[in-house]
Amino acid sequence: MTTPTDSTSNPPSTAPAPARGGRVTRLSQLTVPSMPQSVASTAAKSSFVQVADTALVPPPPIAVKKDPKLANNWKTKSAEELSDAEVIAMPDSEYMNDKQMAFFRLKLQALKRGILDNAGETTEHLREDTVVVPDPADRATIEEEHALELRTRDRERKLLKKIEQSIQRIDNGDYGYCDETGEPIGVGRLLARPTATLSLEAQQRRELKQKMYGD
C-alpha cells in the first residue's frame, strides 16, 4: 500500500527547469542575490561620489632621486659631456646656471634636428610612392600609411614650434621657470619634456580646469 506524499514535508524542488532540448543552460544555474532598491541606490551614489572625488585629485609629483656622488661632476665637464643623471644631481642652488642652460639647449637642438630629418624622410617616401599601384587594396594601404605619416609630421611640426620657443626662452634667460607662477619647473620634468613651460602643479591645475569647464 503506497503512502500519499505529504506536500508540506517535502517542499517542491527548486532545480532550474531544463532549457529547450532537455539541457540546463548555464545562465539558469546562476543565482543572483537580490538587493533592496534603497540599498542599491545608496551603493551606487556612494561609488559615484568616490570615483568623482578620486578623479579630481591630481596625482602626487614623483620625486627625482639625486646621486650625491655626481653632485660636483658638472664643475669639471662641459655641457656636451654631462649626462642626465649628472644634471639631476647638481645642487638646487645651481638651477639653470650657464652649464644647465647650455645642456638643455643641446637637447633641444638635437630634438629639432631629429624632427627635421624625419620631415625630409617623409618627403622622400611620398616622392617614391607616387607610382600608381593597380591593386585597389594595395593602393588603399599606401594611402593610409601616407595619411598616418602626415599626421605624425603635423604633430612634430607643432612640437618644432615649441622647441624654437624654448630655445628663445634660453636666450632670454626665462627657460626652466613656470609661466604662471614663476617657480622652477624642475630638472626632472625638463628632462622628460624639454619644452615644458609650466611646473607639474600648474600643469595639473590647468588640466583639471579643462576637464571641469571644458576650456
Coordinates of N, CA and C in Angstrom, one line a residue:
M1 N 0.8 -1.2 0.0 CA 0.0 0.0 0.0 C 0.9 1.2 0.0
T2 N 0.7 2.1 -0.9 CA 1.5 3.3 -1.0 C 1.0 4.4 -0.1
T3 N 2.0 5.1 0.5 CA 1.6 6.2 1.4 C 1.6 7.4 0.6
P4 N 0.5 8.2 0.7 CA 0.4 9.5 -0.1 C 1.5 10.5 0.3
T5 N 2.1 11.1 -0.6 CA 3.2 12.1 -0.3 C 2.6 13.3 0.3
D6 N 3.3 13.7 1.5 CA 2.9 14.9 2.2 C 3.5 16.1 1.5
S7 N 2.7 17.0 1.0 CA 3.2 18.2 0.3 C 3.9 19.2 1.2
T8 N 3.5 19.1 2.5 CA 4.1 20.1 3.5 C 5.5 19.6 4.0
S9 N 5.7 18.3 4.0 CA 7.0 17.8 4.5 C 8.1 17.9 3.4
N10 N 7.7 17.7 2.2 CA 8.7 17.8 1.1 C 8.4 19.0 0.2
P11 N 9.2 20.0 0.4 CA 9.0 21.2 -0.4 C 9.3 20.9 -1.9
P12 N 8.6 21.7 -2.8 CA 8.9 21.5 -4.2 C 10.3 21.8 -4.6
S13 N 10.8 21.0 -5.5 CA 12.2 21.2 -5.9 C 12.5 22.5 -6.6
T14 N 13.6 23.2 -6.2 CA 14.0 24.5 -6.8 C 15.0 24.4 -7.9
A15 N 15.2 23.1 -8.4 CA 16.1 23.0 -9.5 C 15.6 23.7 -10.8
P16 N 16.5 24.3 -11.5 CA 16.1 25.0 -12.7 C 15.5 24.1 -13.7
A17 N 14.5 24.7 -14.4 CA 13.8 23.9 -15.5 C 14.8 23.8 -16.6
P18 N 14.8 22.6 -17.2 CA 15.7 22.3 -18.4 C 15.3 23.3 -19.5
A19 N 16.4 23.7 -20.2 CA 16.2 24.5 -21.4 C 15.7 23.7 -22.5
R20 N 15.4 24.4 -23.6 CA 14.9 23.8 -24.8 C 15.9 22.7 -25.3
G21 N 15.3 21.5 -25.5 CA 16.2 20.4 -26.0 C 16.7 19.6 -24.8
G22 N 16.1 19.8 -23.5 CA 16.4 19.0 -22.4 C 17.7 19.3 -21.7
R23 N 18.4 20.4 -22.1 CA 19.7 20.8 -21.4 C 19.4 22.0 -20.5
V24 N 20.2 22.0 -19.4 CA 20.1 23.1 -18.5 C 21.1 24.1 -18.9
T25 N 20.7 25.3 -19.1 CA 21.6 26.4 -19.5 C 22.4 26.9 -18.3
R26 N 23.6 27.3 -18.6 CA 24.5 27.8 -17.5 C 23.9 29.1 -16.8
L27 N 23.2 29.9 -17.6 CA 22.6 31.1 -17.1 C 21.5 30.7 -16.0
S28 N 20.8 29.6 -16.3 CA 19.7 29.3 -15.4 C 20.2 28.7 -14.1
Q29 N 21.5 28.3 -14.1 CA 22.1 27.7 -12.9 C 22.7 28.8 -11.9
L30 N 22.8 30.0 -12.4 CA 23.3 31.1 -11.6 C 22.2 31.7 -10.8
T31 N 22.6 32.0 -9.5 CA 21.7 32.7 -8.6 C 22.2 34.0 -8.3
V32 N 21.5 35.1 -8.5 CA 21.9 36.4 -8.2 C 21.2 36.9 -7.0
P33 N 21.9 37.3 -5.9 CA 21.3 37.7 -4.7 C 20.6 39.1 -5.0
S34 N 19.4 39.2 -4.4 CA 18.6 40.4 -4.6 C 19.1 41.5 -3.7
M35 N 19.0 42.7 -4.0 CA 19.4 43.8 -3.2 C 18.2 44.8 -3.2
P36 N 17.9 45.3 -2.0 CA 16.8 46.2 -1.9 C 17.1 47.5 -2.7
Q37 N 16.0 48.1 -3.2 CA 16.2 49.2 -4.1 C 16.9 50.4 -3.4
S38 N 16.6 50.6 -2.1 CA 17.2 51.7 -1.4 C 18.7 51.5 -1.2
V39 N 19.0 50.2 -0.9 CA 20.4 49.9 -0.7 C 21.2 50.0 -2.0
A40 N 20.6 49.5 -3.1 CA 21.3 49.6 -4.4 C 21.5 51.1 -4.8
S41 N 20.5 51.9 -4.5 CA 20.6 53.3 -4.8 C 21.7 54.0 -4.0
T42 N 21.8 53.7 -2.7 CA 22.8 54.2 -1.8 C 24.2 53.8 -2.3
A43 N 24.3 52.5 -2.6 CA 25.6 52.0 -3.0 C 26.1 52.6 -4.3
A44 N 25.1 52.8 -5.2 CA 25.5 53.5 -6.5 C 26.0 54.9 -6.3
K45 N 25.2 55.6 -5.4 CA 25.6 57.0 -5.1 C 27.0 57.1 -4.5
S46 N 27.2 56.2 -3.5 CA 28.5 56.3 -2.8 C 29.6 56.0 -3.7
S47 N 29.5 55.0 -4.6 CA 30.5 54.6 -5.5 C 30.8 55.8 -6.5
F48 N 29.7 56.4 -6.9 CA 29.9 57.6 -7.9 C 30.6 58.7 -7.2
V49 N 30.3 59.0 -6.0 CA 31.0 60.1 -5.3 C 32.4 59.7 -5.1
Q50 N 32.7 58.4 -4.8 CA 34.1 58.0 -4.5 C 34.9 58.1 -5.8
V51 N 34.4 57.7 -6.9 CA 35.1 57.8 -8.2 C 35.3 59.3 -8.6
A52 N 34.3 60.1 -8.4 CA 34.4 61.5 -8.7 C 35.4 62.2 -7.9
D53 N 35.5 61.9 -6.6 CA 36.5 62.5 -5.7 C 37.9 62.1 -6.2
T54 N 38.1 60.8 -6.5 CA 39.5 60.4 -6.8 C 39.9 61.0 -8.2
A55 N 38.9 61.2 -9.1 CA 39.2 61.7 -10.4 C 39.7 63.1 -10.4
L56 N 39.2 63.9 -9.4 CA 39.5 65.3 -9.3 C 40.8 65.6 -8.6
V57 N 41.4 64.5 -7.9 CA 42.6 64.7 -7.2 C 43.8 64.4 -8.1
P58 N 44.6 65.4 -8.4 CA 45.8 65.2 -9.2 C 46.8 64.2 -8.6
P59 N 47.5 63.5 -9.4 CA 48.5 62.5 -8.9 C 49.6 63.3 -8.2
P60 N 50.2 62.7 -7.1 CA 51.3 63.4 -6.5 C 52.5 63.4 -7.4
P61 N 53.3 64.5 -7.3 CA 54.5 64.6 -8.1 C 55.6 63.5 -7.7
I62 N 56.3 63.0 -8.7 CA 57.3 62.0 -8.4 C 58.6 62.6 -8.1
A63 N 59.2 62.3 -7.0 CA 60.4 62.8 -6.5 C 61.6 62.3 -7.4
V64 N 62.5 63.2 -7.7 CA 63.7 62.8 -8.5 C 64.8 62.4 -7.6
K65 N 65.4 61.2 -7.7 CA 66.4 60.8 -6.8 C 67.8 61.4 -7.4
K66 N 68.5 62.0 -6.5 CA 69.8 62.5 -6.8 C 70.9 61.6 -6.3
D67 N 71.9 61.5 -7.1 CA 73.1 60.7 -6.6 C 74.1 61.7 -6.1
P68 N 74.4 61.7 -4.8 CA 75.4 62.6 -4.2 C 76.8 62.5 -4.8
K69 N 77.1 61.3 -5.3 CA 78.4 61.1 -5.9 C 78.6 61.9 -7.2
L70 N 77.5 62.3 -7.8 CA 77.6 63.0 -9.1 C 77.4 64.5 -8.9
A71 N 77.3 65.0 -7.7 CA 76.8 66.3 -7.5 C 77.8 67.4 -8.0
N72 N 79.1 67.0 -8.1 CA 80.1 68.0 -8.5 C 80.7 67.7 -9.8
N73 N 80.2 66.8 -10.6 CA 80.7 66.4 -11.9 C 80.6 67.5 -12.9
W74 N 79.6 68.4 -12.7 CA 79.3 69.4 -13.7 C 80.4 70.5 -13.7
K75 N 81.2 70.5 -12.6 CA 82.3 71.5 -12.5 C 83.4 71.2 -13.4
T76 N 83.6 69.9 -13.7 CA 84.8 69.5 -14.5 C 84.4 69.0 -15.9
K77 N 83.1 69.0 -16.2 CA 82.7 68.6 -17.5 C 82.0 69.7 -18.3
S78 N 82.0 69.6 -19.6 CA 81.3 70.5 -20.4 C 79.9 70.1 -20.6
A79 N 79.1 71.0 -21.1 CA 77.7 70.7 -21.3 C 77.5 69.5 -22.2
E80 N 78.4 69.3 -23.2 CA 78.2 68.2 -24.1 C 78.6 66.9 -23.4
E81 N 79.4 66.9 -22.4 CA 79.8 65.7 -21.7 C 78.9 65.3 -20.6
L82 N 78.0 66.2 -20.1 CA 77.2 65.9 -19.0 C 76.1 64.9 -19.3
S83 N 75.8 64.0 -18.4 CA 74.7 63.0 -18.6 C 73.4 63.5 -17.8
D84 N 72.3 62.9 -18.1 CA 71.1 63.3 -17.4 C 71.2 63.2 -15.9
A85 N 71.8 62.1 -15.5 CA 72.0 61.8 -14.0 C 72.8 62.9 -13.4
E86 N 73.8 63.3 -14.1 CA 74.7 64.3 -13.5 C 74.0 65.7 -13.4
V87 N 73.2 66.0 -14.4 CA 72.4 67.3 -14.3 C 71.4 67.2 -13.2
I88 N 70.8 66.1 -13.0 CA 69.8 65.9 -11.9 C 70.5 66.1 -10.5
A89 N 71.8 65.6 -10.5 CA 72.5 65.6 -9.2 C 73.1 67.0 -8.9
M90 N 73.0 67.9 -9.8 CA 73.5 69.3 -9.5 C 72.7 69.9 -8.3
P91 N 73.4 70.7 -7.5 CA 72.7 71.4 -6.3 C 71.6 72.3 -6.8
D92 N 70.6 72.4 -6.0 CA 69.5 73.3 -6.3 C 69.9 74.7 -6.4
S93 N 71.0 75.1 -5.8 CA 71.5 76.5 -5.9 C 72.0 76.8 -7.2
E94 N 72.3 75.8 -8.0 CA 72.9 75.9 -9.4 C 71.8 75.8 -10.5
Y95 N 70.6 75.8 -10.0 CA 69.5 75.6 -11.0 C 69.5 76.6 -12.1
M96 N 69.5 76.2 -13.3 CA 69.5 77.0 -14.5 C 70.7 77.9 -14.6
N97 N 71.9 77.4 -14.2 CA 73.1 78.2 -14.4 C 73.5 78.1 -15.8
D98 N 74.6 78.6 -16.2 CA 75.0 78.6 -17.6 C 75.3 77.2 -18.1
K99 N 75.8 76.3 -17.2 CA 76.0 74.9 -17.7 C 74.7 74.2 -18.0
Q100 N 73.7 74.4 -17.1 CA 72.4 73.7 -17.4 C 71.7 74.3 -18.6
M101 N 71.8 75.6 -18.7 CA 71.2 76.2 -19.9 C 71.8 75.7 -21.2
A102 N 73.1 75.6 -21.2 CA 73.8 75.0 -22.4 C 73.4 73.6 -22.6
F103 N 73.3 72.8 -21.5 CA 72.9 71.4 -21.6 C 71.5 71.2 -22.3
F104 N 70.6 72.0 -21.8 CA 69.2 71.9 -22.4 C 69.1 72.5 -23.8
R105 N 70.0 73.5 -24.1 CA 70.0 74.0 -25.5 C 70.4 72.9 -26.4
L106 N 71.4 72.1 -26.0 CA 71.9 71.0 -26.9 C 70.8 69.9 -27.0
K107 N 70.1 69.7 -26.0 CA 69.0 68.7 -26.0 C 67.9 69.2 -27.0
L108 N 67.5 70.4 -26.9 CA 66.5 71.0 -27.8 C 67.0 71.0 -29.3
Q109 N 68.2 71.3 -29.5 CA 68.8 71.4 -30.8 C 68.8 69.9 -31.4
A110 N 69.2 68.9 -30.6 CA 69.2 67.6 -31.1 C 67.7 67.1 -31.4
L111 N 66.8 67.5 -30.6 CA 65.4 67.1 -30.9 C 64.9 67.8 -32.2
K112 N 65.3 69.0 -32.4 CA 64.9 69.8 -33.6 C 65.5 69.1 -34.8
R113 N 66.8 68.7 -34.8 CA 67.4 68.0 -35.9 C 66.7 66.7 -36.2
G114 N 66.3 66.0 -35.2 CA 65.6 64.7 -35.4 C 64.3 64.9 -36.1
I115 N 63.5 66.0 -35.8 CA 62.3 66.3 -36.4 C 62.5 66.7 -37.9
L116 N 63.5 67.5 -38.1 CA 63.7 67.9 -39.5 C 64.2 66.8 -40.4
D117 N 64.9 65.8 -39.8 CA 65.4 64.6 -40.5 C 64.1 63.8 -40.9
N118 N 63.2 63.6 -39.9 CA 62.0 62.9 -40.2 C 61.2 63.5 -41.3
A119 N 61.1 64.8 -41.3 CA 60.3 65.5 -42.3 C 60.9 65.3 -43.7
G120 N 62.3 65.3 -43.8 CA 62.9 65.0 -45.0 C 62.7 63.6 -45.5
E121 N 62.7 62.6 -44.6 CA 62.4 61.3 -45.0 C 61.0 61.1 -45.5
T122 N 60.0 61.8 -44.8 CA 58.6 61.8 -45.3 C 58.5 62.3 -46.7
T123 N 59.2 63.4 -47.0 CA 59.1 63.9 -48.4 C 59.7 62.9 -49.4
E124 N 60.8 62.2 -49.0 CA 61.3 61.2 -49.9 C 60.3 60.0 -50.1
H125 N 59.7 59.6 -49.0 CA 58.7 58.5 -49.1 C 57.6 58.8 -50.0
L126 N 57.1 60.0 -49.9 CA 55.9 60.4 -50.7 C 56.3 60.5 -52.2
R127 N 57.6 61.0 -52.4 CA 58.0 61.1 -53.8 C 58.2 59.7 -54.4
E128 N 58.8 58.8 -53.6 CA 59.0 57.4 -54.2 C 57.7 56.7 -54.4
D129 N 56.7 56.9 -53.6 CA 55.4 56.2 -53.7 C 54.4 56.8 -54.7
T130 N 54.9 57.7 -55.6 CA 53.9 58.3 -56.5 C 53.5 57.4 -57.6
V131 N 54.2 56.2 -57.8 CA 53.8 55.3 -58.8 C 52.4 54.8 -58.6
V132 N 51.6 54.7 -59.6 CA 50.2 54.2 -59.5 C 50.3 52.7 -59.3
V133 N 49.6 52.2 -58.2 CA 49.5 50.8 -57.9 C 48.2 50.3 -58.5
P134 N 48.2 49.3 -59.3 CA 46.9 48.8 -59.9 C 46.0 48.2 -58.9
D135 N 46.5 47.5 -57.9 CA 45.6 46.8 -57.0 C 45.0 47.8 -56.0
P136 N 43.6 47.9 -56.0 CA 43.0 48.8 -55.1 C 43.3 48.6 -53.6
A137 N 43.5 47.4 -53.2 CA 43.8 47.1 -51.8 C 45.1 47.6 -51.4
D138 N 46.1 47.4 -52.3 CA 47.5 47.9 -52.0 C 47.5 49.4 -52.1
R139 N 46.7 50.0 -53.0 CA 46.7 51.5 -53.1 C 46.1 52.1 -51.9
A140 N 45.0 51.4 -51.3 CA 44.4 51.9 -50.1 C 45.3 51.8 -48.9
T141 N 46.1 50.8 -48.9 CA 47.1 50.6 -47.8 C 48.2 51.7 -47.8
I142 N 48.7 52.0 -49.0 CA 49.7 53.0 -49.2 C 49.1 54.4 -48.8
E143 N 47.9 54.6 -49.2 CA 47.3 55.9 -48.9 C 47.1 56.1 -47.4
E144 N 46.7 55.0 -46.7 CA 46.6 55.0 -45.2 C 47.9 55.3 -44.5
E145 N 48.9 54.6 -45.0 CA 50.3 54.8 -44.5 C 50.7 56.3 -44.7
H146 N 50.4 56.8 -45.8 CA 50.8 58.3 -46.1 C 50.0 59.2 -45.1
A147 N 48.7 58.9 -44.9 CA 47.9 59.7 -44.0 C 48.4 59.7 -42.6
L148 N 48.8 58.5 -42.2 CA 49.3 58.3 -40.8 C 50.7 59.1 -40.7
E149 N 51.5 59.0 -41.7 CA 52.8 59.6 -41.6 C 52.7 61.1 -41.6
L150 N 51.7 61.6 -42.4 CA 51.5 63.1 -42.4 C 50.9 63.6 -41.1
R151 N 50.1 62.8 -40.5 CA 49.6 63.2 -39.1 C 50.7 63.3 -38.1
T152 N 51.6 62.3 -38.2 CA 52.8 62.3 -37.3 C 53.6 63.5 -37.6
R153 N 53.8 63.8 -38.8 CA 54.7 65.0 -39.2 C 54.0 66.3 -38.7
D154 N 52.6 66.3 -38.7 CA 51.9 67.5 -38.3 C 52.1 67.7 -36.8
R155 N 52.1 66.7 -36.0 CA 52.4 66.8 -34.6 C 53.8 67.2 -34.3
E156 N 54.7 66.7 -35.1 CA 56.1 67.1 -35.0 C 56.3 68.6 -35.4
R157 N 55.5 69.0 -36.4 CA 55.6 70.4 -36.8 C 55.2 71.4 -35.6
K158 N 54.2 71.0 -34.9 CA 53.7 71.7 -33.7 C 54.8 71.7 -32.6
L159 N 55.4 70.5 -32.5 CA 56.5 70.4 -31.5 C 57.7 71.2 -31.8
L160 N 58.0 71.3 -33.1 CA 59.1 72.1 -33.6 C 58.9 73.5 -33.2
K161 N 57.7 74.0 -33.3 CA 57.5 75.4 -32.9 C 57.7 75.6 -31.4
K162 N 57.3 74.6 -30.6 CA 57.6 74.7 -29.2 C 59.1 74.7 -28.9
I163 N 59.8 73.9 -29.7 CA 61.3 73.8 -29.5 C 61.9 75.1 -29.7
E164 N 61.5 75.7 -30.8 CA 62.1 77.1 -31.2 C 61.8 78.1 -30.1
Q165 N 60.5 78.0 -29.5 CA 60.2 79.0 -28.5 C 61.0 78.7 -27.2
S166 N 61.3 77.4 -26.9 CA 62.1 77.1 -25.8 C 63.5 77.6 -25.9
I167 N 64.1 77.5 -27.1 CA 65.4 78.0 -27.4 C 65.4 79.5 -27.2
Q168 N 64.4 80.1 -27.6 CA 64.3 81.6 -27.4 C 64.2 81.9 -25.9
R169 N 63.5 81.1 -25.2 CA 63.4 81.3 -23.7 C 64.8 81.2 -23.1
I170 N 65.6 80.3 -23.6 CA 67.0 80.1 -23.1 C 67.8 81.4 -23.4
D171 N 67.6 81.9 -24.6 CA 68.3 83.2 -24.9 C 67.9 84.3 -24.0
N172 N 66.6 84.3 -23.6 CA 66.1 85.4 -22.8 C 66.3 85.2 -21.3
G173 N 66.8 84.0 -21.0 CA 67.0 83.7 -19.5 C 65.8 83.3 -18.8
D174 N 64.7 83.0 -19.5 CA 63.5 82.6 -18.8 C 63.2 81.1 -18.8
Y175 N 64.1 80.3 -19.4 CA 63.9 78.9 -19.5 C 64.0 78.2 -18.2
G176 N 63.1 77.2 -17.9 CA 63.1 76.5 -16.7 C 62.3 77.0 -15.6
Y177 N 61.5 78.1 -15.9 CA 60.6 78.7 -14.9 C 59.2 78.7 -15.4
C178 N 58.3 78.5 -14.5 CA 56.9 78.4 -14.8 C 56.3 79.7 -15.3
D179 N 55.5 79.7 -16.4 CA 54.9 80.9 -16.9 C 53.9 81.4 -16.0
E180 N 53.2 80.6 -15.2 CA 52.1 81.1 -14.4 C 52.6 81.5 -13.0
T181 N 53.5 80.7 -12.4 CA 53.9 81.0 -11.0 C 55.3 81.6 -10.9
G182 N 56.1 81.4 -11.9 CA 57.5 81.9 -11.8 C 58.4 81.0 -11.0
E183 N 57.8 79.8 -10.6 CA 58.6 78.9 -9.8 C 59.4 78.0 -10.7
P184 N 60.5 77.4 -10.2 CA 61.3 76.4 -11.1 C 60.4 75.3 -11.5
I185 N 60.6 74.9 -12.8 CA 59.8 73.8 -13.3 C 60.5 72.5 -12.8
G186 N 61.7 72.5 -12.6 CA 62.4 71.3 -12.1 C 63.2 70.6 -13.2
V187 N 64.4 70.1 -12.9 CA 65.3 69.5 -13.9 C 64.6 68.2 -14.4
G188 N 64.1 67.4 -13.4 CA 63.5 66.1 -13.8 C 62.4 66.3 -14.8
R189 N 61.5 67.2 -14.6 CA 60.4 67.5 -15.6 C 61.0 68.0 -16.9
L190 N 62.0 68.8 -16.9 CA 62.5 69.3 -18.2 C 63.3 68.2 -18.9
L191 N 63.8 67.3 -18.2 CA 64.5 66.2 -18.9 C 63.4 65.3 -19.6
A192 N 62.3 65.1 -19.0 CA 61.2 64.4 -19.6 C 60.5 65.1 -20.7
R193 N 60.4 66.4 -20.5 CA 59.7 67.3 -21.5 C 60.5 68.6 -21.6
P194 N 61.4 68.7 -22.5 CA 62.3 69.9 -22.6 C 61.5 71.1 -23.0
T195 N 60.3 71.0 -23.6 CA 59.6 72.2 -24.0 C 58.6 72.6 -23.0
A196 N 58.6 72.1 -21.7 CA 57.6 72.4 -20.7 C 57.8 73.9 -20.3
T197 N 56.6 74.5 -20.2 CA 56.6 75.9 -19.8 C 55.8 76.1 -18.4
L198 N 55.3 75.0 -17.9 CA 54.6 75.0 -16.6 C 55.2 74.0 -15.7
S199 N 55.1 74.3 -14.4 CA 55.5 73.4 -13.4 C 54.5 72.2 -13.4
L200 N 54.8 71.1 -12.7 CA 53.9 70.0 -12.7 C 52.6 70.3 -12.0
E201 N 52.7 71.1 -10.9 CA 51.5 71.5 -10.2 C 50.6 72.4 -11.1
A202 N 51.2 73.4 -11.7 CA 50.5 74.3 -12.6 C 49.8 73.5 -13.8
Q203 N 50.6 72.6 -14.3 CA 50.0 71.8 -15.4 C 48.8 70.9 -15.0
Q204 N 48.9 70.4 -13.8 CA 47.8 69.6 -13.3 C 46.6 70.4 -13.0
R205 N 46.8 71.7 -12.5 CA 45.7 72.6 -12.3 C 45.0 72.9 -13.6
R206 N 45.8 73.2 -14.6 CA 45.3 73.5 -15.9 C 44.5 72.4 -16.5
E207 N 45.0 71.2 -16.4 CA 44.3 70.0 -17.0 C 43.0 69.8 -16.2
L208 N 43.1 70.0 -14.9 CA 41.9 69.8 -14.1 C 40.8 70.8 -14.4
K209 N 41.2 72.0 -14.6 CA 40.3 73.1 -15.0 C 39.7 72.8 -16.4
Q210 N 40.4 72.3 -17.3 CA 39.9 71.9 -18.6 C 38.9 70.8 -18.6
K211 N 39.1 69.8 -17.7 CA 38.2 68.7 -17.5 C 36.9 69.2 -16.9
M212 N 37.0 70.2 -16.0 CA 35.8 70.6 -15.2 C 35.0 71.6 -16.1
Y213 N 35.6 72.5 -16.8 CA 34.9 73.6 -17.5 C 35.0 73.4 -19.1
G214 N 35.8 72.5 -19.5 CA 35.9 72.2 -21.0 C 36.6 73.3 -21.7
D215 N 37.4 74.1 -21.1 CA 38.1 75.2 -21.8 C 39.3 74.7 -22.5

